[in-house]
Amino acid sequence: MRALIHPGGQNPTDAGLFGPSSVTWHLHADPAMWIGGISALHLQALHPIAALGIAQNSSFEEDPFGRLVGTGSFIVATTWGTRDQAERAGARVRAVHERLRIRDPKSGKSHRLDAPDLLLWVHCALVRSNLHAVLRGGLNVTDQQADRYVREQRRTAALVGLPAADAPGSVADGAYGA
């Protein structure tokens, strides 16, 4: 893996969720992560309930990059922030997901944004898109490092309310292959 310069802001007494020896720190510092974020938003929107959630509960039409910036802020806080900053970022996401609902106009059924299957879809789309973007962008990542990244990302899944054990633990488990 090529050496990357840490983007800064880490408290030396609190390595947060991952720390400088993690694969997450290295992958998330790669510029291709921005492409991964955009790709994740598109992939997440392929889930019909997620798409309704975006349409009914966001200002996407007025601010198309707002969700990308929000996701980026979450990734920065959970990657390089202190444990407290990461937990606060997760709490903000959980609070939004707990209070918002989605109404399916065809069935009239209401759906929760914090439904486990929806959280799993969004998590997997983000992890897959980020991994795919950095690999296609030329970052040298071994199969073992890719699996470690997927395992590390279980920590962020837990922060947003998805039990860590429910998130894939390897590239093969999540069909994350590039």
Tab-separated table of N, CA and C in Angstrom, residues 7-8 10 28 34 70-82 85:
chain	number	residue	atom	x	y	z
A	7	PRO	N	-4.856	13.207	6.677
A	7	PRO	CA	-5.457	14.520	6.481
A	7	PRO	C	-5.501	15.395	7.721
A	8	GLY	N	-5.126	14.893	8.864
A	8	GLY	CA	-5.021	15.748	10.048
A	8	GLY	C	-6.213	15.697	10.959
A	10	GLN	N	-6.386	14.302	14.028
A	10	GLN	CA	-6.476	13.201	14.976
A	10	GLN	C	-5.863	13.579	16.320
A	28	HIS	N	-9.346	5.606	3.127
A	28	HIS	CA	-10.171	6.813	3.184
A	28	HIS	C	-9.379	8.086	2.887
A	34	TRP	N	-13.793	10.141	-3.053
A	34	TRP	CA	-14.892	11.021	-3.475
A	34	TRP	C	-15.719	10.354	-4.560
A	70	GLY	N	-22.696	15.395	3.669
A	70	GLY	CA	-23.041	14.790	4.956
A	70	GLY	C	-22.385	13.441	5.148
A	71	THR	N	-22.414	12.621	4.108
A	71	THR	CA	-21.751	11.317	4.175
A	71	THR	C	-20.252	11.503	4.350
A	72	GLY	N	-19.681	12.464	3.637
A	72	GLY	CA	-18.247	12.743	3.778
A	72	GLY	C	-17.884	13.176	5.185
A	73	SER	N	-18.714	14.004	5.792
A	73	SER	CA	-18.474	14.444	7.171
A	73	SER	C	-18.542	13.271	8.141
A	74	PHE	N	-19.488	12.370	7.912
A	74	PHE	CA	-19.605	11.171	8.744
A	74	PHE	C	-18.344	10.321	8.601
A	75	ILE	N	-17.871	10.143	7.378
A	75	ILE	CA	-16.675	9.324	7.150
A	75	ILE	C	-15.454	9.955	7.808
A	76	VAL	N	-15.302	11.258	7.700
A	76	VAL	CA	-14.167	11.932	8.338
A	76	VAL	C	-14.229	11.751	9.853
A	77	ALA	N	-15.401	11.969	10.448
A	77	ALA	CA	-15.540	11.842	11.905
A	77	ALA	C	-15.283	10.417	12.370
A	78	THR	N	-15.799	9.445	11.628
A	78	THR	CA	-15.638	8.057	12.066
A	78	THR	C	-14.267	7.498	11.719
A	79	THR	N	-13.607	8.062	10.732
A	79	THR	CA	-12.285	7.560	10.353
A	79	THR	C	-11.192	8.177	11.194
A	80	TRP	N	-11.136	9.496	11.261
A	80	TRP	CA	-10.009	10.177	11.900
A	80	TRP	C	-10.373	10.892	13.192
A	81	GLY	N	-11.647	10.950	13.516
A	81	GLY	CA	-12.046	11.623	14.743
A	81	GLY	C	-11.754	10.777	15.969
A	82	THR	N	-11.942	11.395	17.103
A	82	THR	CA	-11.817	10.662	18.358
A	82	THR	C	-12.993	9.686	18.466
A	85	GLN	N	-16.114	11.715	18.950
A	85	GLN	CA	-16.598	12.337	17.718
A	85	GLN	C	-17.288	11.305	16.821
